[in-house]
Coordinates of C-alpha atoms and ligand atoms in Angstrom, one line a residue:
Chain A
M59 CA -11.1 -196.4 -31.8
E60 CA -14.3 -194.8 -33.2
G61 CA -12.9 -193.7 -36.3
M62 CA -11.5 -197.0 -37.2
I63 CA -15.6 -198.3 -36.5
A64 CA -16.8 -196.0 -38.4
I65 CA -14.4 -197.0 -41.4
W66 CA -14.9 -200.6 -41.0
Q67 CA -18.7 -199.8 -40.8
R68 CA -19.0 -197.7 -43.7
D69 CA -17.0 -201.0 -46.2
V70 CA -19.6 -203.2 -44.7
M71 CA -22.7 -200.8 -45.3
K72 CA -21.7 -200.3 -49.0
F73 CA -21.3 -203.9 -49.7
F74 CA -24.9 -204.3 -48.4
K75 CA -25.8 -201.8 -50.9
D76 CA -23.9 -203.5 -53.5
R77 CA -26.3 -206.4 -54.6
A78 CA -24.5 -207.3 -58.0
R79 CA -21.3 -207.7 -56.3
L80 CA -22.7 -210.1 -53.7
F81 CA -23.7 -212.7 -56.1
G82 CA -21.2 -211.9 -58.8
S83 CA -18.2 -213.3 -56.9
M84 CA -19.7 -216.2 -55.9
T85 CA -19.8 -218.1 -59.4
M86 CA -16.2 -218.7 -59.2
P87 CA -16.4 -221.0 -55.7
I88 CA -19.3 -222.8 -57.2
L89 CA -17.5 -223.5 -60.2
L90 CA -14.8 -224.4 -58.8
L91 CA -16.6 -226.9 -56.3
I92 CA -18.3 -228.3 -59.5
V93 CA -15.0 -229.0 -61.3
F94 CA -12.9 -230.2 -58.3
G95 CA -15.3 -231.7 -56.2
V96 CA -17.7 -233.5 -58.2
G97 CA -15.5 -233.9 -61.4
M98 CA -12.2 -234.8 -59.8
G99 CA -14.1 -236.4 -56.8
G100 CA -14.6 -239.7 -58.7
S101 CA -10.8 -240.4 -59.4
M102 CA -9.9 -238.7 -56.1
E103 CA -12.0 -241.3 -54.2
S104 CA -11.1 -244.4 -56.2
L105 CA -7.4 -243.6 -55.4
M106 CA -7.9 -243.2 -51.6
Q107 CA -9.5 -246.8 -51.4
N108 CA -6.3 -247.9 -53.4
V109 CA -4.1 -246.1 -50.5
A110 CA -6.3 -247.1 -47.4
G111 CA -6.4 -250.4 -49.1
G112 CA -10.4 -251.4 -48.9
D113 CA -13.8 -249.6 -48.5
L114 CA -13.3 -246.5 -47.3
D115 CA -15.9 -243.5 -46.6
F116 CA -14.3 -241.3 -48.1
N117 CA -16.2 -237.8 -49.6
Y118 CA -13.9 -235.8 -51.5
V119 CA -15.8 -232.8 -51.6
A120 CA -15.6 -232.4 -47.5
F121 CA -11.4 -232.3 -48.3
I122 CA -12.2 -229.3 -51.2
F123 CA -14.7 -227.7 -49.3
P124 CA -12.8 -225.8 -46.8
G125 CA -10.1 -225.0 -49.9
I126 CA -12.8 -223.3 -51.3
V127 CA -14.0 -221.6 -48.6
S128 CA -10.1 -220.1 -47.8
M129 CA -9.9 -219.3 -51.5
T130 CA -13.1 -217.3 -51.7
L131 CA -12.2 -215.7 -48.1
L132 CA -8.9 -215.0 -50.1
M133 CA -9.8 -213.7 -53.3
T134 CA -13.0 -211.7 -51.4
S135 CA -11.1 -210.1 -49.2
V136 CA -8.6 -209.1 -51.9
F137 CA -10.2 -207.7 -53.7
S138 CA -12.6 -205.7 -51.3
S139 CA -9.3 -203.1 -50.9
L140 CA -10.1 -201.8 -54.3
S141 CA -12.2 -200.0 -52.1
I142 CA -9.0 -198.0 -51.5
I143 CA -8.4 -197.2 -55.0
Q144 CA -11.9 -196.4 -55.7
D145 CA -11.7 -194.3 -52.8
R146 CA -9.2 -192.1 -53.9
D147 CA -10.5 -192.1 -57.5
F148 CA -13.4 -190.1 -56.1
G149 CA -12.1 -188.0 -53.7
Y150 CA -13.1 -190.0 -50.5
M151 CA -10.0 -191.0 -49.4
R152 CA -8.7 -187.4 -48.8
E153 CA -12.3 -186.6 -46.0
I154 CA -10.4 -189.7 -44.4
L155 CA -6.7 -188.5 -44.4
V156 CA -7.6 -185.2 -43.3
S157 CA -9.1 -186.0 -40.6
P158 CA -7.5 -186.7 -36.8
V159 CA -8.0 -190.6 -37.6
S160 CA -4.5 -192.0 -37.1
R161 CA -3.0 -194.0 -40.0
V162 CA -3.4 -197.3 -38.2
S163 CA -6.8 -197.2 -37.4
I164 CA -7.3 -196.0 -41.1
A165 CA -5.1 -199.3 -42.0
L166 CA -7.1 -201.3 -39.4
G167 CA -10.6 -200.2 -40.2
K168 CA -10.5 -201.0 -44.0
M169 CA -8.6 -204.6 -43.0
L170 CA -11.9 -205.0 -41.1
G171 CA -14.1 -203.9 -43.4
S172 CA -12.6 -206.1 -46.2
A173 CA -12.2 -209.0 -43.6
T174 CA -16.1 -209.0 -42.7
V175 CA -17.5 -208.6 -46.2
A176 CA -15.0 -211.5 -47.0
V177 CA -16.5 -213.6 -43.8
M178 CA -19.9 -213.2 -45.0
Q179 CA -19.4 -214.1 -48.5
G180 CA -17.7 -217.1 -47.4
L181 CA -20.3 -218.2 -44.8
L182 CA -22.8 -217.9 -48.0
L183 CA -20.6 -220.9 -49.3
F184 CA -22.2 -222.8 -46.3
L185 CA -25.5 -222.7 -47.5
L186 CA -24.3 -225.2 -50.5
M187 CA -23.5 -227.8 -48.0
P188 CA -26.8 -230.2 -48.1
V189 CA -26.3 -230.4 -51.7
L190 CA -22.8 -231.4 -51.6
G191 CA -23.4 -233.5 -48.5
V192 CA -20.7 -231.9 -46.6
T193 CA -21.6 -231.5 -42.6
I194 CA -20.3 -229.3 -39.9
D195 CA -21.2 -229.7 -36.3
L196 CA -22.2 -227.0 -34.4
V197 CA -18.9 -226.6 -31.7
S198 CA -17.1 -227.0 -35.0
F199 CA -18.8 -224.3 -36.6
F200 CA -18.2 -221.7 -33.8
V201 CA -14.7 -222.5 -33.5
L202 CA -14.2 -221.6 -37.4
L203 CA -15.6 -218.6 -37.5
P204 CA -12.9 -216.8 -35.7
V205 CA -10.2 -219.1 -37.7
M206 CA -12.0 -217.6 -41.2
F207 CA -11.8 -214.0 -39.6
L208 CA -8.3 -214.1 -38.6
L209 CA -7.7 -216.0 -42.1
A210 CA -9.8 -212.7 -43.7
C211 CA -8.3 -210.6 -41.9
A212 CA -4.4 -211.6 -43.1
F213 CA -5.6 -211.9 -47.3
A214 CA -7.4 -207.9 -46.6
S215 CA -4.0 -206.7 -44.9
L216 CA -2.3 -208.1 -48.3
G217 CA -4.9 -206.1 -50.2
L218 CA -4.6 -203.5 -48.5
L219 CA -1.0 -203.1 -48.8
I220 CA -1.2 -203.8 -52.7
A221 CA -3.8 -200.9 -52.7
S222 CA -1.7 -198.8 -50.9
V223 CA 1.0 -198.9 -53.4
I224 CA -0.8 -199.2 -56.7
S225 CA -3.5 -196.1 -58.2
S226 CA -5.2 -197.7 -60.8
T227 CA -7.9 -200.3 -60.9
Q228 CA -6.3 -202.2 -63.8
A229 CA -2.8 -202.4 -62.2
F230 CA -4.4 -203.8 -58.8
Q231 CA -6.0 -206.5 -60.8
L232 CA -3.2 -207.5 -62.7
V233 CA -0.7 -207.6 -59.4
V234 CA -3.4 -209.1 -57.5
N235 CA -4.0 -212.1 -60.1
A236 CA 0.3 -212.5 -60.4
I237 CA 0.1 -212.9 -56.7
V238 CA -3.4 -214.4 -55.5
M239 CA -3.5 -217.1 -57.9
P240 CA -0.2 -218.8 -57.0
M241 CA -0.9 -218.2 -53.3
I242 CA -4.1 -220.7 -53.9
F243 CA -2.7 -223.4 -56.0
L244 CA 0.1 -223.3 -54.0
S245 CA -1.5 -223.9 -50.7
G246 CA -2.9 -227.4 -51.0
A247 CA -6.7 -225.8 -51.3
L248 CA -7.8 -227.4 -54.5
F249 CA -5.7 -230.3 -54.2
P250 CA -3.0 -232.1 -52.0
L251 CA 0.6 -230.9 -52.8
N252 CA 2.4 -233.9 -52.5
N253 CA 5.8 -235.0 -54.0
M254 CA 6.4 -231.8 -55.5
P255 CA 10.0 -230.4 -56.2
A256 CA 11.8 -229.1 -53.5
W257 CA 11.1 -225.3 -54.3
I258 CA 7.6 -225.4 -54.4
D259 CA 7.8 -227.0 -51.6
V260 CA 9.4 -223.7 -49.9
L261 CA 7.0 -221.9 -51.5
V262 CA 4.5 -223.9 -50.2
T263 CA 5.8 -223.5 -46.6
L264 CA 6.0 -220.1 -46.4
N265 CA 2.2 -219.2 -48.1
P266 CA 0.2 -218.1 -45.4
V267 CA -2.9 -219.7 -47.2
T268 CA -1.5 -223.1 -46.5
Y269 CA -1.8 -222.6 -42.9
G270 CA -5.0 -221.1 -43.5
V271 CA -6.7 -223.8 -45.4
D272 CA -5.0 -226.3 -42.9
L273 CA -6.6 -224.6 -40.1
M274 CA -10.0 -225.0 -41.7
K275 CA -9.4 -228.7 -43.1
H276 CA -8.4 -229.8 -39.1
I277 CA -11.4 -228.1 -37.9
M278 CA -14.1 -229.1 -40.4
I279 CA -13.0 -232.5 -41.6
D280 CA -13.2 -235.4 -38.5
V281 CA -9.1 -236.2 -39.0
D282 CA -9.4 -238.6 -36.5
Q283 CA -11.1 -241.2 -38.2
L284 CA -9.3 -241.0 -41.5
S285 CA -6.2 -243.7 -41.5
R286 CA -2.4 -242.5 -41.8
E287 CA -1.9 -243.0 -45.1
V288 CA -5.0 -241.4 -46.5
Y289 CA -3.7 -238.3 -43.9
V290 CA -0.5 -238.3 -45.8
E291 CA -1.6 -238.6 -48.8
M292 CA -4.4 -235.7 -48.6
G293 CA -1.2 -233.4 -47.3
L294 CA -2.5 -233.2 -44.0
D295 CA 1.1 -233.6 -42.2
L296 CA 2.3 -230.4 -43.1
D297 CA 6.0 -229.4 -41.7
F298 CA 7.9 -226.0 -41.2
F299 CA 11.1 -226.6 -42.7
G300 CA 11.4 -230.2 -40.7
I301 CA 9.3 -228.7 -37.7
P302 CA 6.0 -230.7 -37.7
V303 CA 3.3 -227.5 -37.4
T304 CA 0.7 -227.3 -34.5
P305 CA -2.3 -225.7 -34.7
L306 CA -1.2 -222.4 -32.5
G307 CA 1.9 -222.6 -34.5
E308 CA -0.2 -221.6 -37.7
V309 CA -2.2 -219.5 -35.8
L310 CA 0.6 -217.4 -34.7
F311 CA 2.1 -217.6 -38.5
I312 CA -0.7 -216.1 -39.6
I313 CA -1.0 -213.1 -37.1
G314 CA 2.5 -212.5 -37.9
F315 CA 2.0 -212.2 -41.6
T316 CA -0.8 -209.7 -40.4
A317 CA 0.9 -207.5 -38.2
V318 CA 3.9 -207.2 -40.9
L319 CA 1.4 -206.0 -43.5
I320 CA -0.6 -203.9 -41.5
V321 CA 2.5 -201.8 -40.3
L322 CA 3.6 -201.2 -43.8
A323 CA 0.0 -200.1 -44.9
T324 CA 0.1 -197.7 -42.2
L325 CA 3.3 -196.5 -42.9
S326 CA 2.4 -196.0 -46.5
F327 CA -1.0 -194.3 -45.4
S328 CA 1.5 -192.0 -43.5
R329 CA 2.7 -190.8 -46.3
A330 CA -0.6 -190.6 -48.5
N331 CA -2.4 -187.4 -49.3
R332 CA -4.8 -188.7 -51.3
Chain B
M265 CA -3.9 -169.3 -35.3
I266 CA -2.1 -169.9 -38.7
E267 CA 1.9 -168.8 -38.9
V268 CA 3.6 -169.3 -42.4
K269 CA 6.8 -168.2 -42.9
E270 CA 8.8 -168.5 -46.2
L271 CA 6.7 -171.3 -47.5
R272 CA 7.8 -172.8 -50.6
K273 CA 6.9 -175.5 -52.8
S274 CA 8.0 -177.2 -55.7
F275 CA 6.2 -179.9 -58.0
K276 CA 9.4 -180.8 -59.9
S277 CA 10.6 -178.2 -62.1
L278 CA 7.8 -175.8 -61.2
E279 CA 7.6 -173.9 -58.1
A280 CA 4.3 -173.7 -57.2
V281 CA 4.6 -171.6 -54.0
K282 CA 7.8 -169.0 -54.1
G283 CA 8.3 -168.1 -50.7
S284 CA 5.2 -166.7 -49.0
S285 CA 4.9 -165.8 -45.3
F286 CA 1.7 -164.1 -43.8
T287 CA -0.1 -164.7 -40.6
V288 CA -3.7 -165.5 -39.6
E289 CA -5.5 -164.3 -36.6
E290 CA -7.7 -166.1 -34.5
G291 CA -11.9 -165.3 -35.5
E292 CA -9.6 -163.7 -38.3
I293 CA -11.5 -164.5 -42.0
F294 CA -8.8 -164.4 -44.6
G295 CA -8.9 -164.4 -48.1
F296 CA -6.5 -166.0 -51.0
L297 CA -7.5 -164.3 -54.2
G298 CA -6.1 -165.2 -57.8
P299 CA -6.4 -166.4 -61.0
N300 CA -6.3 -170.3 -61.7
G301 CA -3.0 -171.8 -61.2
A302 CA -2.1 -168.9 -58.7
G303 CA -0.8 -171.8 -56.2
K304 CA -3.8 -171.3 -53.8
S305 CA -4.9 -175.0 -53.8
T306 CA -1.2 -175.8 -53.0
T307 CA -0.9 -173.5 -50.3
I308 CA -4.2 -174.7 -48.8
N309 CA -3.4 -178.3 -49.0
I310 CA -0.3 -177.6 -47.4
L311 CA -1.8 -175.7 -44.7
S312 CA -4.3 -178.7 -43.9
T313 CA -1.4 -181.8 -43.9
M314 CA -2.2 -182.9 -47.1
L315 CA 0.6 -181.8 -49.2
K316 CA 4.7 -181.6 -48.0
L317 CA 6.0 -178.6 -48.3
T318 CA 9.3 -178.3 -50.1
S319 CA 11.1 -175.7 -47.5
G320 CA 9.4 -172.7 -44.7
E321 CA 7.2 -173.1 -41.5
V322 CA 3.9 -173.4 -41.2
K323 CA 1.9 -173.7 -37.7
I324 CA -1.4 -173.6 -37.2
N325 CA -3.2 -173.4 -34.0
G326 CA 0.6 -173.5 -32.7
Y327 CA 1.3 -177.1 -33.9
D328 CA 3.8 -177.5 -36.8
V329 CA 1.9 -178.8 -39.8
T330 CA 5.5 -181.3 -40.8
K331 CA 6.1 -182.6 -36.9
E332 CA 2.4 -182.3 -35.3
K333 CA 0.2 -183.5 -37.9
N334 CA -2.6 -185.1 -36.1
K335 CA -2.4 -182.1 -33.3
V336 CA -3.2 -180.3 -36.8
R337 CA -6.0 -182.1 -37.9
E338 CA -7.6 -181.9 -34.6
S339 CA -7.9 -178.3 -35.1
I340 CA -8.7 -178.0 -38.6
G341 CA -11.9 -178.5 -41.0
I342 CA -11.6 -178.3 -44.7
I343 CA -14.2 -177.8 -47.9
F344 CA -11.7 -179.3 -50.7
Q345 CA -12.0 -177.9 -54.1
E346 CA -13.0 -181.0 -55.5
N347 CA -15.9 -183.1 -54.3
T348 CA -14.7 -185.7 -51.6
L349 CA -18.8 -187.0 -50.6
D350 CA -19.3 -190.5 -50.3
E351 CA -22.0 -190.5 -53.6
K352 CA -23.0 -194.2 -52.6
L353 CA -24.0 -193.1 -49.4
T354 CA -26.9 -190.6 -48.6
A355 CA -26.5 -187.4 -47.1
K356 CA -27.4 -188.5 -43.0
E357 CA -25.0 -191.3 -43.9
N358 CA -22.1 -188.8 -44.7
L359 CA -22.5 -186.4 -41.7
M360 CA -22.8 -189.3 -39.5
L361 CA -19.5 -190.7 -40.6
H362 CA -17.9 -187.3 -40.3
C363 CA -18.9 -187.0 -37.0
K364 CA -17.3 -189.7 -36.0
L365 CA -14.3 -189.5 -38.0
Y366 CA -13.8 -186.2 -36.1
R367 CA -15.6 -187.3 -32.4
V368 CA -18.5 -185.2 -32.1
P369 CA -19.9 -186.0 -28.8
K370 CA -22.5 -188.6 -29.7
K371 CA -25.2 -186.5 -27.8
S372 CA -24.9 -183.4 -29.8
R373 CA -24.7 -185.3 -33.2
K374 CA -28.4 -185.4 -34.6
A375 CA -28.9 -182.0 -33.6
R376 CA -25.7 -180.7 -35.6
I377 CA -26.6 -182.7 -38.5
D378 CA -29.8 -181.2 -38.3
E379 CA -28.1 -177.8 -37.9
V380 CA -26.1 -177.6 -40.8
L381 CA -28.4 -179.4 -43.0
A382 CA -31.3 -176.5 -42.3
I383 CA -28.1 -174.0 -43.5
V384 CA -27.7 -175.3 -46.5
D385 CA -31.5 -176.3 -47.3
L386 CA -31.0 -179.9 -47.7
T387 CA -33.3 -181.1 -44.8
D388 CA -35.7 -182.8 -47.2
N389 CA -33.1 -184.7 -48.6
L390 CA -31.7 -186.4 -45.6
N391 CA -32.2 -189.9 -46.7
Q392 CA -31.6 -189.5 -50.1
T393 CA -28.5 -190.4 -52.3
V394 CA -26.1 -188.2 -52.9
E395 CA -25.4 -189.9 -56.3
K396 CA -29.0 -188.6 -57.1
F397 CA -27.9 -184.7 -56.1
S398 CA -27.6 -182.0 -58.2
G399 CA -23.9 -180.5 -58.4
G400 CA -25.2 -177.2 -56.4
M401 CA -26.7 -179.8 -53.9
K402 CA -23.3 -181.9 -53.3
R403 CA -21.4 -178.8 -53.1
R404 CA -23.7 -177.6 -50.3
L405 CA -23.6 -180.9 -48.3
E406 CA -19.6 -180.4 -48.7
I407 CA -20.4 -176.9 -47.0
A408 CA -22.5 -178.7 -44.2
R409 CA -19.9 -181.3 -43.5
G410 CA -17.0 -179.4 -43.2
L411 CA -18.9 -177.1 -40.5
L412 CA -20.4 -180.3 -38.7
H413 CA -17.1 -180.4 -36.2
Y414 CA -16.8 -176.6 -35.5
P415 CA -13.2 -177.0 -36.5
K416 CA -11.0 -173.9 -34.7
V417 CA -9.8 -173.3 -38.2
L418 CA -12.1 -173.5 -41.4
F419 CA -10.5 -173.9 -44.7
L420 CA -12.7 -173.4 -47.6
D421 CA -10.9 -174.2 -51.1
E422 CA -13.4 -172.2 -53.5
P423 CA -16.4 -173.3 -51.5
S424 CA -19.1 -171.2 -53.5
V425 CA -18.3 -172.7 -57.1
G426 CA -21.3 -174.1 -58.8
L427 CA -24.0 -172.4 -56.3
D428 CA -26.1 -169.7 -57.5
P429 CA -25.5 -165.9 -55.9
Q430 CA -28.7 -166.5 -54.2
T431 CA -27.5 -169.7 -52.6
R432 CA -24.2 -168.3 -52.1
A433 CA -25.1 -164.9 -50.1
H434 CA -27.7 -167.6 -47.9
I435 CA -24.6 -170.0 -47.0
W436 CA -22.5 -167.1 -46.4
E437 CA -25.0 -165.5 -43.4
Y438 CA -24.9 -169.0 -41.4
I439 CA -21.5 -169.4 -42.0
L440 CA -20.6 -165.7 -40.8
K441 CA -22.9 -166.6 -37.9
L442 CA -21.4 -169.9 -36.8
K443 CA -18.2 -168.4 -37.0
E444 CA -19.1 -165.7 -34.3
K445 CA -20.6 -168.1 -32.3
E446 CA -18.0 -170.3 -32.1
N447 CA -14.7 -168.1 -33.1
M448 CA -13.8 -169.9 -35.8
T449 CA -10.3 -168.5 -37.9
M450 CA -11.3 -168.8 -42.0
F451 CA -9.2 -169.5 -44.6
L452 CA -10.7 -169.0 -47.9
T453 CA -9.8 -169.3 -51.5
T454 CA -11.7 -168.0 -54.2
H455 CA -11.8 -166.1 -57.6
Y456 CA -15.2 -164.6 -57.1
L457 CA -14.5 -161.4 -56.0
D458 CA -17.5 -160.2 -54.1
E459 CA -16.9 -163.4 -51.8
A460 CA -12.9 -161.9 -51.3
E461 CA -14.8 -159.2 -49.9
I462 CA -16.0 -160.7 -46.7
S463 CA -12.4 -161.2 -45.9
D464 CA -11.0 -159.4 -43.0
R465 CA -7.8 -159.3 -44.6
I466 CA -6.7 -160.6 -48.3
A467 CA -3.9 -162.1 -49.8
I468 CA -3.8 -161.2 -53.7
M469 CA -1.8 -164.4 -55.4
D470 CA -0.1 -164.6 -58.6
H471 CA 1.8 -167.3 -59.8
G472 CA 2.8 -168.5 -56.4
E473 CA 3.3 -165.4 -55.0
I474 CA 2.0 -163.0 -52.6
I475 CA 1.9 -159.4 -54.6
A476 CA -0.3 -157.8 -52.3
L477 CA -1.9 -158.6 -48.4
D478 CA -3.9 -156.0 -46.8
T479 CA -7.8 -155.1 -45.4
P480 CA -10.1 -155.2 -49.1
K481 CA -10.6 -151.2 -48.3
R482 CA -7.2 -150.4 -48.3
L483 CA -6.3 -152.9 -51.2
K484 CA -8.6 -150.5 -53.1
A485 CA -8.1 -147.2 -51.4
Q486 CA -4.5 -147.9 -52.9
L487 CA -5.7 -147.4 -56.0
G488 CA -6.1 -143.7 -55.3
G489 CA -9.6 -142.9 -57.4
D490 CA -12.7 -144.1 -59.0
V491 CA -12.8 -146.2 -61.9
I492 CA -14.4 -144.9 -65.3
E493 CA -15.2 -147.4 -68.1
L494 CA -15.2 -145.5 -71.3
Q495 CA -16.4 -147.0 -74.6
T496 CA -15.9 -145.0 -77.8
T497 CA -16.3 -145.4 -81.8
D498 CA -12.4 -145.4 -81.9
N499 CA -10.7 -146.6 -78.6
Q500 CA -7.4 -146.5 -80.0
A501 CA -7.7 -142.7 -81.0
A502 CA -9.6 -142.0 -78.1
L503 CA -6.5 -143.6 -75.8
E504 CA -4.5 -141.3 -77.2
E505 CA -6.6 -138.0 -76.9
I506 CA -6.7 -139.2 -73.5
N507 CA -3.0 -139.2 -72.9
E508 CA -2.1 -135.7 -74.6
K509 CA -5.0 -133.8 -73.1
F510 CA -6.0 -134.7 -69.6
S511 CA -4.4 -136.0 -66.4
V512 CA -5.4 -139.3 -65.6
I513 CA -3.8 -142.2 -63.0
E514 CA -3.7 -145.0 -65.7
A515 CA -5.4 -145.5 -68.8
T516 CA -6.0 -149.1 -70.2
L517 CA -6.6 -150.0 -73.3
H518 CA -8.8 -153.7 -73.6
E519 CA -11.3 -155.2 -75.8
E520 CA -14.1 -154.0 -74.6
G521 CA -12.9 -149.8 -73.9
I522 CA -10.7 -148.0 -72.5
T523 CA -10.3 -148.3 -68.3
L524 CA -9.4 -145.0 -66.8
K525 CA -8.6 -144.7 -63.2
V526 CA -8.8 -140.8 -62.0
K527 CA -9.1 -138.9 -58.6
N528 CA -12.2 -137.3 -58.8
S529 CA -14.5 -138.9 -60.8
D530 CA -17.3 -135.9 -60.9
E531 CA -14.5 -133.3 -61.4
F532 CA -13.6 -135.5 -64.1
V533 CA -16.3 -136.4 -66.2
S534 CA -17.5 -132.9 -66.4
T535 CA -14.7 -131.7 -68.3
F536 CA -13.9 -134.6 -70.0
M537 CA -17.3 -135.0 -71.8
K538 CA -16.8 -130.9 -73.0
Q539 CA -13.2 -131.9 -74.1
L540 CA -13.4 -135.3 -75.7
E541 CA -13.7 -135.2 -79.3
T542 CA -13.9 -139.1 -80.4
P543 CA -17.8 -139.4 -79.6
V544 CA -18.5 -141.6 -76.5
T545 CA -20.7 -144.8 -77.1
G546 CA -20.6 -146.0 -73.3
L547 CA -19.7 -144.4 -69.8
D548 CA -19.9 -146.1 -66.8
I549 CA -18.4 -144.5 -63.3
R550 CA -18.0 -147.2 -60.4
K551 CA -15.8 -147.6 -56.8
P552 CA -12.4 -149.9 -57.7
T553 CA -13.2 -153.5 -57.1
L554 CA -10.5 -156.2 -56.2
N555 CA -10.3 -157.1 -59.8
D556 CA -9.0 -153.4 -60.3
V557 CA -6.2 -153.8 -57.8
F558 CA -5.1 -157.3 -59.6
L559 CA -5.4 -155.5 -62.8
S560 CA -3.1 -152.5 -61.7
M561 CA -0.5 -155.1 -60.6
T562 CA -0.6 -157.6 -63.1
G563 CA -1.9 -156.0 -66.2
R564 CA -4.3 -158.9 -66.5
E565 CA -7.5 -159.7 -65.1
I566 CA -8.0 -162.4 -62.5
R567 CA -10.5 -164.3 -64.5
D568 CA -9.4 -164.2 -68.0
Ligands
ATP887 N1 0.5 -182.4 -57.9 C1 0.5 -181.6 -58.7 N2 1.6 -181.9 -59.3 C2 2.5 -181.3 -60.0 N3 1.8 -179.8 -60.6 C3 1.1 -179.5 -59.8 C4 -0.2 -180.5 -58.7 N4 -0.8 -179.8 -58.0 C5 -0.8 -178.3 -58.4 N5 0.5 -178.7 -59.6 C6 0.6 -177.1 -60.2 O1 0.7 -176.4 -59.1 C7 0.0 -175.0 -60.1 C8 -0.7 -174.1 -58.5 O2 -1.7 -175.0 -58.4 P1 -2.8 -174.8 -57.9 O3 -4.1 -175.9 -57.3 O4 -2.4 -174.2 -56.5 O5 -3.6 -173.3 -58.3 P2 -5.1 -172.7 -57.7 O6 -4.3 -171.7 -57.6 O7 -5.5 -173.7 -56.9 O8 -5.7 -172.4 -59.4 P3 -7.4 -173.0 -59.5 O9 -8.0 -171.4 -59.2 O10 -7.4 -173.4 -60.7 O11 -7.9 -173.4 -58.3 C9 -0.2 -175.2 -60.8 O12 0.3 -174.7 -62.2 C10 -0.5 -176.5 -61.4 O13 0.1 -177.2 -62.3
MG888 MG1 -7.3 -174.4 -56.8

């Protein structure tokens, strides 16, 4: 247990020592907020006016914001797992692997480290809320935090598994881009995914990011106040192969996803010697 | 404490360890001496669970290295040949992490960190980032870290590479004291001859095979005499002359001159100097070293 916490703490500690990383990774989400939120906002808002048939208090940025936060969580936690490859290159991984800390604790410690860093990055985006005209009440915020952390753990375990089987930084980046980008686009994080071809629908349904984004949207947006048409049009009525999706179901799906990946990563650490 | 039976390790077609067997008793210092690529690190990595063996059986502290990895890991400490410090962290942070990974009791952490840092003379660098350390300082910190949790068995893979002789002697003095206090078993690899002499017993390794295993004293005694380093104006001619006129155990010609092995150097030299016709330019009598042992067994120097 203490070994796991030590490994966790180390990655968080190193994050604070590396300021460039902190700010470098904020440009992308901010850019996307501008492009999708402000740029597309106008047309999406008038579209929704038509759907709802009348005047409507609708802020598209409020829909995009949870998506962008999820995306930041995904990118940061997956990329933080790059630390495993660096640890290997600089030899520190051997110090960890030769210690009596159990392999599960190593995997969990690494996951928690990446997840914590990602949540901190995600929370930084909340500082932009006043500028964007997005609000959140305190209760929702405290419901949101554990959800964000769970999501970040899921994404971190994905990064962990990728890093545990790939040996070079370059290859890691390629693989991550090939996996992470589609996961973002097929999740409804940036735009609603309605009327997609069936095969894309399957991918969207199997994508854990879909449920993470959906959870975040349901917590952050006052959905009760939306008309049924807007609710559907914004892709908030998800179903899992015909079964309506519930928040609990979404949480379980994400936990299941994380558990499977952690088991696989642990197995990979059991074989590793570097 | 360490039992190794018929240990083999192959990397694809290359056989790095070719069936070595040995045991190390509790509290013993066991040395592995051999040239580059002999298979020293490979052996140490297998013994410390970091590498899978191809065949054979290895037990550390009674635990099997393939079946009871975690028990083995709890029993050992290792100082790797390569740097395994986290250079972005400070010395203290590195040591504290190690304490946590090895479950050093909370109460004794601070005292131990101070103790090991004093041993390697880095007390003043406690809060400095390792990145800013010199090569030798990093190595010293690494040694300090390995001592931190008082392991039952301590593996040291070329521990003092890059350290000056004074620092080496100083650190060894403390390691030996700590060893006595905690009754540690130590397994070290090296190609420094004087360092190997610290060992109670030495295995000499070459091309993946243990070619000799004994106490340093007996290994040298096996040579059965003293060593004379000789330089002459014409070494080739001198060698022929020696083989003709004198009874020596062994005479080998090398770049710098001739190495002679003789039973009794005092007796030999007095007659030798009178009777040799090739002019002598330099003569040096010394007791045999482990390098001479290696030389006589393989015909090569340990460091060539
Ligand atoms: N991971 C590996 N893959 C392939 N070959 C390896 C590997 N590790 C070591 N070897 C080979 O095994 C042999 C023994 O290497 P080892 O590192 O054990 O030597 P050593 O005695 O420690 O040498 P040195 O004094 O240079 O540290 C060498 O020929 C080396 O090339
Ligand atoms: Mg070596």
